[in-house]
Every structure is written in C-alpha cells, then in structure tokens.
Coordinates of C-alpha atoms in Angstrom, one line a residue:
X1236 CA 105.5 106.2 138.6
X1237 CA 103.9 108.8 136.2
X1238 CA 100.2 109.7 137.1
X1239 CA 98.5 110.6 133.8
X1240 CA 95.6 112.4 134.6
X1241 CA 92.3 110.9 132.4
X1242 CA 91.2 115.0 132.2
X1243 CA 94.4 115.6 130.5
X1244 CA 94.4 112.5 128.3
X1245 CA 90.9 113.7 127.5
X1246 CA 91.9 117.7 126.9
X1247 CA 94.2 116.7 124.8
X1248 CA 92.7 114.3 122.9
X1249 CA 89.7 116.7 122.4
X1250 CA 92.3 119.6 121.4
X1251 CA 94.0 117.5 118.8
X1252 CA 90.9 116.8 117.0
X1253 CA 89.7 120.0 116.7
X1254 CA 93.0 121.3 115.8
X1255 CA 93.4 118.8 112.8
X1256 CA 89.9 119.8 111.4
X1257 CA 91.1 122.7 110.1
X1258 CA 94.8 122.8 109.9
X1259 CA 96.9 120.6 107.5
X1260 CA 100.0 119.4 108.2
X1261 CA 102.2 121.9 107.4
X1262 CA 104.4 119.3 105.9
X1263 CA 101.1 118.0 103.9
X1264 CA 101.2 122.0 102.9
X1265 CA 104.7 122.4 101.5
X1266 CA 104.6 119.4 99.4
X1267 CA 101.6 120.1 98.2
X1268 CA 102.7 123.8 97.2
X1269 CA 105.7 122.3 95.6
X1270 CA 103.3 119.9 94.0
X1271 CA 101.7 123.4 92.2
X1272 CA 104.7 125.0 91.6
X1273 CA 105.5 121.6 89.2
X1274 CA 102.0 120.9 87.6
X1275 CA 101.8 121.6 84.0
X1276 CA 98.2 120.5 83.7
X1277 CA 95.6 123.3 83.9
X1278 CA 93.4 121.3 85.3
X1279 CA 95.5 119.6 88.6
X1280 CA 97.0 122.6 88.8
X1281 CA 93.4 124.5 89.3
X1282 CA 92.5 121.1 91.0
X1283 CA 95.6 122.0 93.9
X1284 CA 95.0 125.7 94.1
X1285 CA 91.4 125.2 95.0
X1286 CA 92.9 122.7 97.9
X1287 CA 95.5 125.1 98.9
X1288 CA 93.0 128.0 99.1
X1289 CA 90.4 125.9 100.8
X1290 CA 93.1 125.0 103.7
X1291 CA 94.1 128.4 104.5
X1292 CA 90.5 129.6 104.6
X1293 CA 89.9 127.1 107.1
X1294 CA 93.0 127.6 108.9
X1295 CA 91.6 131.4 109.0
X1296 CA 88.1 130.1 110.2
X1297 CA 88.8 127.4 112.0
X1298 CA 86.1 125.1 110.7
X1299 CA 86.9 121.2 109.1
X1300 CA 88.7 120.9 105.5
X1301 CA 86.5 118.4 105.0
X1302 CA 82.5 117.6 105.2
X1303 CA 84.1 113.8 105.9
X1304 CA 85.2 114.9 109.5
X1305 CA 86.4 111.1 109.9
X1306 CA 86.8 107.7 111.8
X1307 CA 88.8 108.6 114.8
X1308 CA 91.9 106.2 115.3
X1309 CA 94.6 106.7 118.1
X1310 CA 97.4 104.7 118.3
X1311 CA 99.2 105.2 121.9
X1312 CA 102.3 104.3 123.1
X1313 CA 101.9 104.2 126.9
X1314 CA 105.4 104.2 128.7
X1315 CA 105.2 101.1 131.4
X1316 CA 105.8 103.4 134.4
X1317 CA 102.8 105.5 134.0
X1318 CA 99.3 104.9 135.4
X1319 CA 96.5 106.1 134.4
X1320 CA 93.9 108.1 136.8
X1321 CA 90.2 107.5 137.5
X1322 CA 87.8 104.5 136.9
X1323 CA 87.4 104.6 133.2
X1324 CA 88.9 102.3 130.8
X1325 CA 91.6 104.2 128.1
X1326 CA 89.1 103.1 125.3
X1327 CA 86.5 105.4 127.6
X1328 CA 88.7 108.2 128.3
X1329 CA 90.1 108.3 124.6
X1330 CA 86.4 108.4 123.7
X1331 CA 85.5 111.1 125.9
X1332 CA 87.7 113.8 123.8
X1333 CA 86.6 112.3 120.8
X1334 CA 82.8 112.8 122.2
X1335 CA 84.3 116.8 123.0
X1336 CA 86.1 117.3 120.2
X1337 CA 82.9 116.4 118.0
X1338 CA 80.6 118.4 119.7
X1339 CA 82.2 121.5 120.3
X1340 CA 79.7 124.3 119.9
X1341 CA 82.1 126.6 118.4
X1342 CA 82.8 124.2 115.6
X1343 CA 80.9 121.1 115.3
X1344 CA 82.5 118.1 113.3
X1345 CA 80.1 115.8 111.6
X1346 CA 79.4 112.4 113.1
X1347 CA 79.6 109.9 110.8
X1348 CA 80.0 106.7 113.3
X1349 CA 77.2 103.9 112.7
X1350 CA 76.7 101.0 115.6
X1351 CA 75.3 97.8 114.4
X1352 CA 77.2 97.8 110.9
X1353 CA 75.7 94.8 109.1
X1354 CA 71.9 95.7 110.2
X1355 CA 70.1 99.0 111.5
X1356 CA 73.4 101.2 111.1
X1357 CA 72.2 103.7 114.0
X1358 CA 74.1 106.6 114.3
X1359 CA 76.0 107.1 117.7
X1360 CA 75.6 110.8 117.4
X1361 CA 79.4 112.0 118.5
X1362 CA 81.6 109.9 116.5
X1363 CA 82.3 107.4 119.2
X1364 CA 83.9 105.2 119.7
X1365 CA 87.2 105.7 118.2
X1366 CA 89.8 102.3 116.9
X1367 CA 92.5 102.5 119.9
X1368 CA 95.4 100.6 119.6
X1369 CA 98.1 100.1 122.2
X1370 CA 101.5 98.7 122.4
X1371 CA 103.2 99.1 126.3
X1372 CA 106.3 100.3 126.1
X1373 CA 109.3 101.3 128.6
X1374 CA 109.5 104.6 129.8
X1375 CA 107.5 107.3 132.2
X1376 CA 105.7 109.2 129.1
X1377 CA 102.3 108.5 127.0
X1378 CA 102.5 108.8 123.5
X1379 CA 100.1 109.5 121.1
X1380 CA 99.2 110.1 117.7
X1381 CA 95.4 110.9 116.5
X1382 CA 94.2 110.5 113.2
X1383 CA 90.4 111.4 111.7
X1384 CA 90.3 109.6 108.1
X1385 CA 87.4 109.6 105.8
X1386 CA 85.7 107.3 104.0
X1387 CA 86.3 108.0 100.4
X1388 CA 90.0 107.3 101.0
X1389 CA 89.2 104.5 103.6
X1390 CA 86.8 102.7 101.2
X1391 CA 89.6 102.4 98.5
X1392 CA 92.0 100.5 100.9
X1393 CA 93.7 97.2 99.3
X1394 CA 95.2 93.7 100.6
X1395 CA 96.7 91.0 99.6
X1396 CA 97.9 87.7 100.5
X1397 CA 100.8 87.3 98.0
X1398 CA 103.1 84.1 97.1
X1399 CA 106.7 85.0 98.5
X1400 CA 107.6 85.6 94.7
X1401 CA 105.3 88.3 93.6
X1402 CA 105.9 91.3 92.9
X1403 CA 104.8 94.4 95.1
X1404 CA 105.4 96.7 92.5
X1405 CA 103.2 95.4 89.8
X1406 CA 100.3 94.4 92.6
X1407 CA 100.3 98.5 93.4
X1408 CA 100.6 99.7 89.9
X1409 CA 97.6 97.5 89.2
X1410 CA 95.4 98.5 91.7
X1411 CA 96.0 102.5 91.8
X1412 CA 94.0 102.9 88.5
X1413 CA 91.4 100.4 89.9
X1414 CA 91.1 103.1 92.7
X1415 CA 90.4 106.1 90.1
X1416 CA 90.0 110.0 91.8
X1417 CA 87.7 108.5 94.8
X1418 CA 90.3 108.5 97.7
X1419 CA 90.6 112.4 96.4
X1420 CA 94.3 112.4 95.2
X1421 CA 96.9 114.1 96.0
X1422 CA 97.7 112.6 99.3
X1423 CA 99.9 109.5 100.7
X1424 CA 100.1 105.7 100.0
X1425 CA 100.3 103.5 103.1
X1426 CA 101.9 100.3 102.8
X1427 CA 102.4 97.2 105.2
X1428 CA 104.4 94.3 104.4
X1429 CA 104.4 90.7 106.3
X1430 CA 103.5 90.2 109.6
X1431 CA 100.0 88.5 109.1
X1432 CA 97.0 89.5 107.3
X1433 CA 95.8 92.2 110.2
X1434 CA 99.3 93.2 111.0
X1435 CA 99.7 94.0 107.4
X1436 CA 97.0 96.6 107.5
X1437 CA 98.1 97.9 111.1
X1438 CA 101.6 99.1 109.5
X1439 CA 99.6 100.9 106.4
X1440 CA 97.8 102.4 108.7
X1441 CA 100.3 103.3 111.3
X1442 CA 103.1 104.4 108.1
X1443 CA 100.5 107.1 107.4
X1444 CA 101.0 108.9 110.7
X1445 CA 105.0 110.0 109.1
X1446 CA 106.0 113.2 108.2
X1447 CA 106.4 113.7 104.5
X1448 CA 109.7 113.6 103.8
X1449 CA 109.8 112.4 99.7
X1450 CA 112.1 115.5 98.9
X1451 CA 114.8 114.7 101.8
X1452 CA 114.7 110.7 100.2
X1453 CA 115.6 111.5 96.7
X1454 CA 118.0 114.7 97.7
X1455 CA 120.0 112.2 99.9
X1456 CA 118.9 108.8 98.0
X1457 CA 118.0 105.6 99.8
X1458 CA 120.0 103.9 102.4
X1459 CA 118.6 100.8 102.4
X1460 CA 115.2 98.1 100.1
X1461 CA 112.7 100.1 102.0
X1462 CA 113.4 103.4 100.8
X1463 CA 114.5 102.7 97.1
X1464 CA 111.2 101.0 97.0
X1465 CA 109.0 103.8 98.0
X1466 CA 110.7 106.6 95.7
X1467 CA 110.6 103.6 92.9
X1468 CA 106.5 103.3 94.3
X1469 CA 106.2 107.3 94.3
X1470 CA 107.7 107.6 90.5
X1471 CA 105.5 104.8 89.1
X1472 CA 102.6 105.9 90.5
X1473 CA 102.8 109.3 89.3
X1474 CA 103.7 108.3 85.7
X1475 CA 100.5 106.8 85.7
X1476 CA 99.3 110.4 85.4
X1477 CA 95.7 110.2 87.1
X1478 CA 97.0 113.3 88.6
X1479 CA 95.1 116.1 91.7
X1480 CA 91.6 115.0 92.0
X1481 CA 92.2 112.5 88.8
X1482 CA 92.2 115.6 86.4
X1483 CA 95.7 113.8 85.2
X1484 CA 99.1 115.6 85.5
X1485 CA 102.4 114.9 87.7
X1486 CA 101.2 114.5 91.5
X1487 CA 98.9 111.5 92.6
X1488 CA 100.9 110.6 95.5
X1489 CA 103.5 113.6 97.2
X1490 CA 104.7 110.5 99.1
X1491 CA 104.6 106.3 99.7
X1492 CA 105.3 105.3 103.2
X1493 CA 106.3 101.4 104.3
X1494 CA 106.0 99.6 107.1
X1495 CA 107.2 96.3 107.0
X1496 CA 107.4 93.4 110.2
X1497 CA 109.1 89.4 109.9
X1498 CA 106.6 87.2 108.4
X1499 CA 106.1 83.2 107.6
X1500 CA 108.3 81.4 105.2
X1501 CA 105.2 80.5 103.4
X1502 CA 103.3 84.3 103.1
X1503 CA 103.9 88.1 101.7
X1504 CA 100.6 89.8 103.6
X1505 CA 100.9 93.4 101.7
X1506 CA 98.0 96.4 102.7
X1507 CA 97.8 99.7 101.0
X1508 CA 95.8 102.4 102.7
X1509 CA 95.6 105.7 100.5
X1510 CA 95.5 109.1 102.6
X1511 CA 93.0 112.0 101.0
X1512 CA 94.3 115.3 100.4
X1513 CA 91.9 116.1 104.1
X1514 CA 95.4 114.9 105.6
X1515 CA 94.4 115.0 109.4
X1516 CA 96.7 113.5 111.8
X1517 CA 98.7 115.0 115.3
X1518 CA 101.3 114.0 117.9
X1519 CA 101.5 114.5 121.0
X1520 CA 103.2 113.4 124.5
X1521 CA 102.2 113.2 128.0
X1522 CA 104.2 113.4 131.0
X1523 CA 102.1 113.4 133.7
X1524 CA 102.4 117.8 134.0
X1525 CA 99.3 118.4 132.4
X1526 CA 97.2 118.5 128.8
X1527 CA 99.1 119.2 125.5
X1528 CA 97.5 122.1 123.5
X1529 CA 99.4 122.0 120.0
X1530 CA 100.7 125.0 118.4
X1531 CA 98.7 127.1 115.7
X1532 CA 101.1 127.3 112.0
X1533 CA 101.3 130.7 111.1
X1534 CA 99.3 131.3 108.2
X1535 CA 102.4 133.2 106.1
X1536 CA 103.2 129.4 105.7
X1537 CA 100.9 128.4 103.1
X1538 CA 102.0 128.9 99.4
X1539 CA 100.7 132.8 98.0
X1540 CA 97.9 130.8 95.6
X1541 CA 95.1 133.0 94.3
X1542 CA 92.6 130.9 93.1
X1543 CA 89.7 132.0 91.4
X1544 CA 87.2 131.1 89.3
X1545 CA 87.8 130.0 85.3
X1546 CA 86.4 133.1 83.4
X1547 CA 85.8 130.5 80.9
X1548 CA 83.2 128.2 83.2
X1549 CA 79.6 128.3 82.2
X1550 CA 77.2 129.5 84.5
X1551 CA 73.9 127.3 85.3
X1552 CA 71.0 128.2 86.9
X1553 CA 69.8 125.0 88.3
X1554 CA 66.3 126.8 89.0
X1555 CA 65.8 127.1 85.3
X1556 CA 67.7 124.2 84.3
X1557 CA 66.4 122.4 81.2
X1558 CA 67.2 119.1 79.8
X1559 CA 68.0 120.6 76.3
X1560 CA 70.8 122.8 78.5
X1561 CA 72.0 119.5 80.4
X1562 CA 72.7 117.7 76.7
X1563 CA 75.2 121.0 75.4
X1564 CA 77.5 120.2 77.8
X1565 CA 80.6 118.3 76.9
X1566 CA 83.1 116.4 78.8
X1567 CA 86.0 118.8 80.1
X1568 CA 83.4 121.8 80.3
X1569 CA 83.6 123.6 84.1
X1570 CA 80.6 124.7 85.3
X1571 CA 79.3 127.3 87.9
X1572 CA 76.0 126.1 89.9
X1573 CA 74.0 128.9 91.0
X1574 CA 70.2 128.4 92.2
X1575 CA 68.9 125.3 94.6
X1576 CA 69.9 122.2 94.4
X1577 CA 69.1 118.6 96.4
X1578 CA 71.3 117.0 98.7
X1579 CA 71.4 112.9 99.5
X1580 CA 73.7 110.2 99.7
X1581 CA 73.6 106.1 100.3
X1582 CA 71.0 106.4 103.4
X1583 CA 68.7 108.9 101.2
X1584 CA 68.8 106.9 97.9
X1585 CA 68.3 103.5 99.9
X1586 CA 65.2 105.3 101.4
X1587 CA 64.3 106.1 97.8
X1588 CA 64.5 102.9 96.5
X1589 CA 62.5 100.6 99.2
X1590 CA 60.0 103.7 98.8
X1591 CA 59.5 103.0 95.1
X1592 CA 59.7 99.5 95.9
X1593 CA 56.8 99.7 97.7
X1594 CA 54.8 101.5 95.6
X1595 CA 54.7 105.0 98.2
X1596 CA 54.8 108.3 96.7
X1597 CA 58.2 110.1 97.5
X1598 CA 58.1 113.0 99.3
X1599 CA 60.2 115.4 96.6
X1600 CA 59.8 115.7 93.0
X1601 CA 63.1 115.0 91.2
X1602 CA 61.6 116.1 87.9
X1603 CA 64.1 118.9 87.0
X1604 CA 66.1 118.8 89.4
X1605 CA 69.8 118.2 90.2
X1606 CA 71.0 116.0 93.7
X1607 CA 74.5 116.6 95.3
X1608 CA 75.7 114.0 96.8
X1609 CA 77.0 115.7 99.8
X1610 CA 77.1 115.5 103.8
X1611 CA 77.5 118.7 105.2
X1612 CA 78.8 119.7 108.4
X1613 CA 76.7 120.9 110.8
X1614 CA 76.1 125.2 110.3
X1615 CA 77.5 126.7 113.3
X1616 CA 76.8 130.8 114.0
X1617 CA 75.6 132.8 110.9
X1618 CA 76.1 129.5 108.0
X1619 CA 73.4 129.0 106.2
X1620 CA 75.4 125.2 105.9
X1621 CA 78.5 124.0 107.6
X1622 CA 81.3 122.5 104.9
X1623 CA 80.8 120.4 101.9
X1624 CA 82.2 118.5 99.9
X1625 CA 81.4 115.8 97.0
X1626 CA 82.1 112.2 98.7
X1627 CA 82.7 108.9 96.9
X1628 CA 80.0 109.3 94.2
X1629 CA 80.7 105.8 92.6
X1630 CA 78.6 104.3 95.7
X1631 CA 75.6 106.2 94.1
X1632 CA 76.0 104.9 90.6
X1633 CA 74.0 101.7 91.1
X1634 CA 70.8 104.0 91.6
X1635 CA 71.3 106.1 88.8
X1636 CA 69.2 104.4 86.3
X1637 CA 66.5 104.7 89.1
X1638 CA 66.9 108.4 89.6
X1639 CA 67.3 109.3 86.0
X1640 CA 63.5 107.8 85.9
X1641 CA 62.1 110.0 88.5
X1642 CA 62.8 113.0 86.0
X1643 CA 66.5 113.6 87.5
X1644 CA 68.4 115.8 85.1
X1645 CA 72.2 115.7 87.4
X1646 CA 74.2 114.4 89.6
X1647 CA 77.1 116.0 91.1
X1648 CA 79.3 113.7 92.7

C-alpha cells in the first residue's frame, strides 16, 4: 500500500498552479509559432506575435499570462493501492494548494471564485474550491492533471442533445461563428460525444488536457473516425477564417480534440468546450516519495518574435480626449492609449445601474472618459498594477446605451 502524503498532494498541487500561470505549454508554444510562421494576415499575425511575446515575458517574470487566472479543475486518477494521509477530505487537500498557489506572495493569482452563484455572489477570496473529479483506478500511483481555465473561453462552451442522424460537423461549423473572438482564439476545441448529457461535457473537458499533436495527425493521417474527424473539424474551422483574436486569417483552432464514450440507442449528447490562447494545464504523478516540482522550459524555446508596436497606430491621449477625436476613427485603425483611463466590469456596471436606478449620484464622472473592462491581477513588488487583459466585453454591451448617457466617450473591451 502507497501512503500519499496530503503535504505532498498539496505541494504539488500548489507548484502546478503557479507554474502554469506563467508558462505555456510548450507544445501550446510550437504550434502557435508555427501558426506565425503561416499567417498571411497582418493583423493575426501581429495578433500572434503580441501572444508569443507576452508568454516569454512572463515566462521571464514569472507572473500569470492572463488577468483571468481561472477556475481550478483537477481531474485525478488515484491508483486503488494508495491511501491517502491525514483527516482531510481529497476535495480539502486539493483545495489547500489551490488556496497556496493563489495566494503566493511572490506572485499573487487573481481570485475570481464566487459562493452563492444565483444570489449574493460573494467572493471566497483564494479561488476555492476547485471542480475535482475522480475515477479509482488499479495501480500504487496518483495521477493528476490541473487545469486553471477562464471565463471568456468557459462562457462560450456548447451542447447539444442531437438525433442519432445529425450531423456533428455542421452543428460545430454553426456554432464557432456564433462564438465570435470572445473565447480569445487561437487555442483548442474540446469535444465529447455520447455518454449522457454530463458525461458529454466531462470528455470536452477532460480531451483538452492532450498534448497538441495536429501536425503528427496529418503527417501520419488518421487511423481510425475519431481522428479523420478532428483534422476534417480543424480544416473547416479554419476556413471559416475568424482567425488569432478574430482579426481573420488561417489559425482559429491549432487543434480539435475528441473524446467519445457508448451511448443510448436513442441519443447523440455532443459538448464543445473551446480553450483560450491562456492555455494552462500540467501533469503530474505521485508515488508516495514525495511532492512533484515540474521542470522550468528553457526560454531559447519560444519562437525569436520581435513584436513591436505598428509605427502606423495613432496615438490618444485619453486625458485630452474629445468626442470630435473619438468620431475620426475608423474601423481597422490601431490605436495607442496613453493618459488615465477607468477600469469596471459586470459587478461595477451592475452597481451602476441599481445606482441610477435609484436615483443616487455616482460616485465618478464618466463625462469624458474612457472604461476598460479589465480585472487585473493583484500588483506584487514595484507594479503599479498586476496583469491585464480585456475579458469578454459582449457581457458589457447591454449597458452601453446606459453609459454612453453618462457622457462615456469609449469602451475598450
């Protein structure tokens, strides 16, 4: 019998999440830099480098690749002659590192975990507690893989209960451009098939925790439904052409994983769960000797991609901005914000608007003003603010009309 000790579950834990903050995949890494290489659209391919250059800086500083530092879910694998140490419950212990991880002093992650959904939506304050799942299976090792997804990308996720005849094909091509830019393309499509309605949207989920590996596929070509289906899901999807960040060209997806399980004569359950381009997942195993620290990449593995700014970007001073300058810009133009701007998202406006509501004066004046819809991360050391990042600015749009009339002259989203 394996004793695995709940200090090294929690070590662990705790070291994964911090470790996945700041450093893709580096399989996430190489496709993406092939994804570059490809792009023939200035925009996506500005659209990539930005990403690429914004992963090794924070491979460099160790701080999150994302504002959106995630929902926590671990799926474990725990081997049927191990036993776990101590008086806590694996959901506690789990928790624990998350709790760690989160609150590390060195580099804070942003807690984002609300208790009470439907009602008060109060803020746990470390990100707990994390979705555990657990499947027992033989053998005298733990194994587990830990995953921090964002919202953006969590928001856009699909089902369907299909009739046995329908096609999966046409359900996916019809709902990508229903899901626009706001899962922050490129990343990975996760899809379950059969099972039943939950189980469906456990194998999305779970395929998403797979290497990247679209390149070997079509090198080698498919052995068998499963894989013809996701390099015929991969090509489709891209010839849609909504493209890095939505800014069109060749690479919305750099892969499609599936997941399928035996379901019902009568049903075709099918789940999609997209995966951002904050890619952030890690394995690792347990076998009773002690926590698993994983290994740092080594930075000379990230594509040689000098971003910098477009010469041709026009430069705003949003402490002198005017309504008259707002109005000369045209769709397509790149700006350069300079000067100080507001920051809000769902919990502000909401504030805003039962504010208004109630006839009370609002503590800012919006009158000239421009609101980012942005949650940073916590500053840490000499930051004025942690890392930010737009998030899904479509939740916003059904108080536009409400801030436009408090004198608002932009959102950036």
């Amino acid at each position: 019998m394996t004793t695995i000790r709940d200090t090294d579950l929690i070590e662990s834990v705790a070291d994964a999440l911090q470790f996945i903050s700041y450093y893709h995949p580096m399989d996430y890494i190489r496709a993406l830099g092939e994804a570059y290489e490809a792009e023939q659209s200035p925009a996506a391919k500005d659209a990539i480098a930005q990403i690429l250059t914004n992963s090794r800086m924070c491979a460099e500083g160790h701080r999150p690749i994302c504002q959106d530092t995630g929902i926590v879910t671990v799926f474990v694998r725990w081997g049927q002659e191990c036993r776990l140490s101590g008086d806590r419950s694996l959901q506690e212990v789990v928790d624990e590192g998350v709790r760690r991880a989160y609150l590390h002093p060195e580099n804070k992650l942003r807690a984002s975990i609300l208790a009470d959904p439907a009602f008060t939506r109060r803020n746990t304050k470390d990100n707990t507690p994390s979705v555990l799942h657990v499947e027992m299976v033989p053998g005298n090792t733990v194994s587990v893989d830990v995953a921090a997804k964002g919202g953006g990308s969590e928001n856009k996720s699909k089902f369907k209960m299909m009739n046995p005849s329908d096609s999966i094909v046409d359900w996916v091509l019809e709902m990508i451009p229903q899901m626009g830019a706001g899962w922050c393309p490129p990343g990975m499509l996760g899809i379950g098939i059969g099972g039943t309605a939950e189980k469906a949207m456990l194998l999305a989920k779970q395929s998403l925790m797979g290497a990247i590996d679209m390149g070997q596929l079509k090198a080698r070509g498919p052995r068998n439904d499963v894989e013809a289906l996701r390099i015929e899901l991969m090509d489709k999807v891209n010839a849609l052409g909504i493209g890095a960040q939505g800014l069109g060209g060749l690479s919305t997806v750099l892969d499609v994983k599936i997941l399928d399980w035996p379901t019902h004569a009568a049903s075709k359950p099918v789940a999609m769960i997209p995966n951002c381009a904050a890619t952030r997942h890690a394995h690792f195993t347990l076998d009773g000797s002690g926590p698993v620290y994983l290994e740092a990449p080594k930075l000379e593995e990230w594509p040689k991609v000098d971003w910098t700014p477009d010469k041709a970007a026009i430069r705003v001073d949003l402490d002198t901005l005017t309504p008259e300058v707002v109005r000369s810009w045209k769709h397509g133009d790149r700006l350069l914000l300079n000067g100080k701007m507001l920051t809000g998202r769902d919990a502000a406006h909401k504030r805003i608007k039962d504010m208004l509501d109630a006839g009370q004066e609002l503590p800012v004046d919006f009158r000239g003003r421009v609101i980012y819809y942005v949650g940073p991360v916590d500053p840490v050391g000499e930051e004025v603010v942690g890392p930010a990042g737009p998030t899904t600015a479509t939740r916003m749009d059904k108080f536009t009309r409400m801030m436009l009339d408090q004198g608002l002259l932009a959102m950036v989203g």
